[in-house]
JSON list of C-alpha atoms in Angstrom, two decimals:
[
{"chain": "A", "resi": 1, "resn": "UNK", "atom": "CA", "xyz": [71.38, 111.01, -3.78]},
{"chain": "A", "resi": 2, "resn": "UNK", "atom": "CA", "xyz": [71.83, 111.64, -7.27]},
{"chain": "A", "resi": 3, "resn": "UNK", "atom": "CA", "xyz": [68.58, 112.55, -9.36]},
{"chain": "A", "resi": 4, "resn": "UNK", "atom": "CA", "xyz": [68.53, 110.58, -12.36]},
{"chain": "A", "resi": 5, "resn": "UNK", "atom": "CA", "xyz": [65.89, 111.49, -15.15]},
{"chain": "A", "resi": 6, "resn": "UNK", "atom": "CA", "xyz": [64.59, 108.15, -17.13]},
{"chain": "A", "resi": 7, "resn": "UNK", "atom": "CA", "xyz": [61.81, 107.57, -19.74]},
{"chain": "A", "resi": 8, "resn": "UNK", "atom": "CA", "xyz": [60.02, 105.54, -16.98]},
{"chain": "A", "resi": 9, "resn": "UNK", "atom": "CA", "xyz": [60.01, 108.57, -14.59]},
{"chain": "A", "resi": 10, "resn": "UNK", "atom": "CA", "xyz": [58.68, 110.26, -17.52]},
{"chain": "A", "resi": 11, "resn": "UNK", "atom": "CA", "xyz": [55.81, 107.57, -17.63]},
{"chain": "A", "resi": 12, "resn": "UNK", "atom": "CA", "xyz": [54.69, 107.69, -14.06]},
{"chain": "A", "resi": 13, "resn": "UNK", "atom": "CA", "xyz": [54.81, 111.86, -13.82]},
{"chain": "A", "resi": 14, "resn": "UNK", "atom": "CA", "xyz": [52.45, 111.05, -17.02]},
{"chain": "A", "resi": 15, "resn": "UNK", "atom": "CA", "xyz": [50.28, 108.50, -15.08]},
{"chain": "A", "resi": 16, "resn": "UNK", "atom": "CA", "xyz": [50.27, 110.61, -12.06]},
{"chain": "A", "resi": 17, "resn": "UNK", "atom": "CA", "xyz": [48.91, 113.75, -13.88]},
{"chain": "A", "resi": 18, "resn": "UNK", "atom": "CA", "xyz": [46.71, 111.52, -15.82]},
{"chain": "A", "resi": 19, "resn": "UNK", "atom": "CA", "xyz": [45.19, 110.46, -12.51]},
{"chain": "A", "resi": 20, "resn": "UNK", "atom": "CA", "xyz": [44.69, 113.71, -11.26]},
{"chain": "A", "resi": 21, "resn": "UNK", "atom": "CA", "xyz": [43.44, 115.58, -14.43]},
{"chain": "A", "resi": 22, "resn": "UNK", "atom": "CA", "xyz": [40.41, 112.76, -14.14]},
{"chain": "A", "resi": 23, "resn": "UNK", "atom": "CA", "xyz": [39.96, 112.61, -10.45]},
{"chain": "A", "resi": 24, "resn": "UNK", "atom": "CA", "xyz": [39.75, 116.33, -10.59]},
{"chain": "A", "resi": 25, "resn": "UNK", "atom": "CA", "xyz": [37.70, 116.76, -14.22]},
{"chain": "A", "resi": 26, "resn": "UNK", "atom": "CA", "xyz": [36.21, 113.82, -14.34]},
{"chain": "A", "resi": 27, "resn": "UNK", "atom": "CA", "xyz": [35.57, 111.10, -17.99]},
{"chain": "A", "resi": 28, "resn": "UNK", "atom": "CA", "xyz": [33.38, 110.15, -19.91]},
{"chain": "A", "resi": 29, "resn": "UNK", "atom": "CA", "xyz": [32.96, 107.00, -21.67]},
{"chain": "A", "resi": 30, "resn": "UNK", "atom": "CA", "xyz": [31.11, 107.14, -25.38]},
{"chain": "A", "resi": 31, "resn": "UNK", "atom": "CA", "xyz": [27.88, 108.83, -25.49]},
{"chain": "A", "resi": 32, "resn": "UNK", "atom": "CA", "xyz": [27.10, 107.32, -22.16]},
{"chain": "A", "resi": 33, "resn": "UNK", "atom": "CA", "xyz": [25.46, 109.95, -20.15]},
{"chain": "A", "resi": 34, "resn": "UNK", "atom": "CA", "xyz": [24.18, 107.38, -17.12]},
{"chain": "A", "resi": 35, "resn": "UNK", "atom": "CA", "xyz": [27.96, 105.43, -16.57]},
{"chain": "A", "resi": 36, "resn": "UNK", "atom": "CA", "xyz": [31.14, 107.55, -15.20]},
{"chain": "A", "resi": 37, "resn": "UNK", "atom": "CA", "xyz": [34.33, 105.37, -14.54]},
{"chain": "A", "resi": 38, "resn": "UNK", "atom": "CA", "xyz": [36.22, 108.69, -13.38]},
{"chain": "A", "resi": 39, "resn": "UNK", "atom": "CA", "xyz": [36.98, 106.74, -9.79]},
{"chain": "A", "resi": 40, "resn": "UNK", "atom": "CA", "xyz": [38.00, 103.86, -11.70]},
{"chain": "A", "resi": 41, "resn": "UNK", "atom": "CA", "xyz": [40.25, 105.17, -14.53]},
{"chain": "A", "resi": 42, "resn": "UNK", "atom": "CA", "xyz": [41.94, 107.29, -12.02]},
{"chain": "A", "resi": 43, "resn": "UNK", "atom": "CA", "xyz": [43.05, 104.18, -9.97]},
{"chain": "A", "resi": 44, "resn": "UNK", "atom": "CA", "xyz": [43.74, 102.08, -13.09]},
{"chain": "A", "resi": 45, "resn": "UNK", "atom": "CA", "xyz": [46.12, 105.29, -13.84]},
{"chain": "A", "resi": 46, "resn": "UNK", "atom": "CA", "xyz": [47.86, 105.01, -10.26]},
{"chain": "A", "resi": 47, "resn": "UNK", "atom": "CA", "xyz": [48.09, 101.36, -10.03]},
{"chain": "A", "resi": 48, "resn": "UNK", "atom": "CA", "xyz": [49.95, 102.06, -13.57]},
{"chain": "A", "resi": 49, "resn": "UNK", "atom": "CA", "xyz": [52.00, 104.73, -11.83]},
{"chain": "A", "resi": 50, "resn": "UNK", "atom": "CA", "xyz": [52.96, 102.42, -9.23]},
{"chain": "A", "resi": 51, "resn": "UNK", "atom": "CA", "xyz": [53.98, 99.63, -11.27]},
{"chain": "A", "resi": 52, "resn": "UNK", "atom": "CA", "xyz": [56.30, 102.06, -13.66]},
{"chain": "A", "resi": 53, "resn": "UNK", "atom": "CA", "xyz": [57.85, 102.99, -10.48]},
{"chain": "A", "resi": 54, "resn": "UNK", "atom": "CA", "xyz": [58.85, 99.99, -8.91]},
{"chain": "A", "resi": 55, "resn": "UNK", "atom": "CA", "xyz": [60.33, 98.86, -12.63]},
{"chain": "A", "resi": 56, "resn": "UNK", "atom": "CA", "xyz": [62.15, 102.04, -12.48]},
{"chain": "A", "resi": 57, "resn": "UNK", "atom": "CA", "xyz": [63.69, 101.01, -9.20]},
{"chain": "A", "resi": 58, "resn": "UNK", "atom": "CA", "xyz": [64.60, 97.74, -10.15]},
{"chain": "A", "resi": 59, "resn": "UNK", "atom": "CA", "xyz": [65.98, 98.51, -13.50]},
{"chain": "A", "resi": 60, "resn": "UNK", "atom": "CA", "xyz": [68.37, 101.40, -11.76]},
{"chain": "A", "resi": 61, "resn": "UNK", "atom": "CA", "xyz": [69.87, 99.04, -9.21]},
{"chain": "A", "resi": 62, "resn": "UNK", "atom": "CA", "xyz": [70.66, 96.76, -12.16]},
{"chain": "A", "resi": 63, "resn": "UNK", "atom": "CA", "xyz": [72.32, 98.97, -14.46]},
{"chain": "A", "resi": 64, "resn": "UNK", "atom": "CA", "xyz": [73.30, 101.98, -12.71]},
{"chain": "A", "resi": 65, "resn": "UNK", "atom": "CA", "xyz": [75.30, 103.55, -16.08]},
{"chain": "A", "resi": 66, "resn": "UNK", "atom": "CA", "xyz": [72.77, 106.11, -16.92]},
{"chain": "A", "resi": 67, "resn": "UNK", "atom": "CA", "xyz": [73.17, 105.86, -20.77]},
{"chain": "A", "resi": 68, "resn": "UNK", "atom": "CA", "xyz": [72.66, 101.70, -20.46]},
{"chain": "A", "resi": 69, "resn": "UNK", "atom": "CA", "xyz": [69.58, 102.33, -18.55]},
{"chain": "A", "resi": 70, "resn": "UNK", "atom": "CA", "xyz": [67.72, 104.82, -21.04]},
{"chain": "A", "resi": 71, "resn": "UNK", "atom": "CA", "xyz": [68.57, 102.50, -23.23]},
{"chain": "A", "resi": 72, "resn": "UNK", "atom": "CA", "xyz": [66.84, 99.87, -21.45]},
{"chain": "A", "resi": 73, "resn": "UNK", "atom": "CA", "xyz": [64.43, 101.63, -20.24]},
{"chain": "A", "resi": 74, "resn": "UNK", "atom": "CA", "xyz": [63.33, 102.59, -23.82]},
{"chain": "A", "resi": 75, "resn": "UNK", "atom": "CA", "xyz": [63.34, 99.30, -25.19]},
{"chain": "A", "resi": 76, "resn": "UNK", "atom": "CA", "xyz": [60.77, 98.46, -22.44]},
{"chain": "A", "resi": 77, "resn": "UNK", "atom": "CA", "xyz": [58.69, 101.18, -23.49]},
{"chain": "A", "resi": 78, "resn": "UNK", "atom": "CA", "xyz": [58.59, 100.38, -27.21]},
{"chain": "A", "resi": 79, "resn": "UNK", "atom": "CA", "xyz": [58.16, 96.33, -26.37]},
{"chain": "A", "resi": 80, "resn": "UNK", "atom": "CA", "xyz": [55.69, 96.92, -24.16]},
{"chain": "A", "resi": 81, "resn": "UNK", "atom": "CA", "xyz": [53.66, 99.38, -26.68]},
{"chain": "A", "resi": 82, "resn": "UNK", "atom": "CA", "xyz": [54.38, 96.93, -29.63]},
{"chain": "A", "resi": 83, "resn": "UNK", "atom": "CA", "xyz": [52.61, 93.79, -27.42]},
{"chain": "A", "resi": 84, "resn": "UNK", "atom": "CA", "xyz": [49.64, 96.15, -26.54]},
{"chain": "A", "resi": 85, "resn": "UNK", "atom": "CA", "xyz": [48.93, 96.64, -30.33]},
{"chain": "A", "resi": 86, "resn": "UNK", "atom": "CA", "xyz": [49.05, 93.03, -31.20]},
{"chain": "A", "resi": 87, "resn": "UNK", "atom": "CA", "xyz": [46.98, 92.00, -27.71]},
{"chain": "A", "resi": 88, "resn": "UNK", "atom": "CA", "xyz": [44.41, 95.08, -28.91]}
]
């Protein structure tokens, strides 16, 4: 099996180091010195982890010319950051 390195793989080694920096160091929220969602942002990381993954794997089996799929795979990426700024 041939490795194939894509801006989603990027993305879920980022979520997956994400998740561990804060499972291992811990957050916190604000000035907030009573509420820690450390547990819960590191899920929320490796549920997004997951999910990048399994759009990874889908995304390869349906365009399997690597230069097609970066391509792809960045246009997710930039779609997918342009509807979280006008959702936030």
């Amino acid at each position: 099996m041939k490795l194939k390195i894509t801006p989603l793989n990027i993305a879920t080694a980022f979520f997956i180091v994400a998740a561990a920096y804060i499972g291992i160091y811990g957050i916190k929220i604000g000035n907030s010195k009573t509420l820690s969602f450390g547990g819960t942002i590191c899920a929320v990381f490796l549920l997004f982890a997951l999910v990048v993954f399994v759009i990874d794997m889908m995304l390869r089996n349906f365009f399997p010319e690597t230069k097609k799929l970066w391509i792809i795979e960045l246009s997710f990426i930039v779609l997918t950051a342009v509807i979280y700024i006008l959702v936030k």
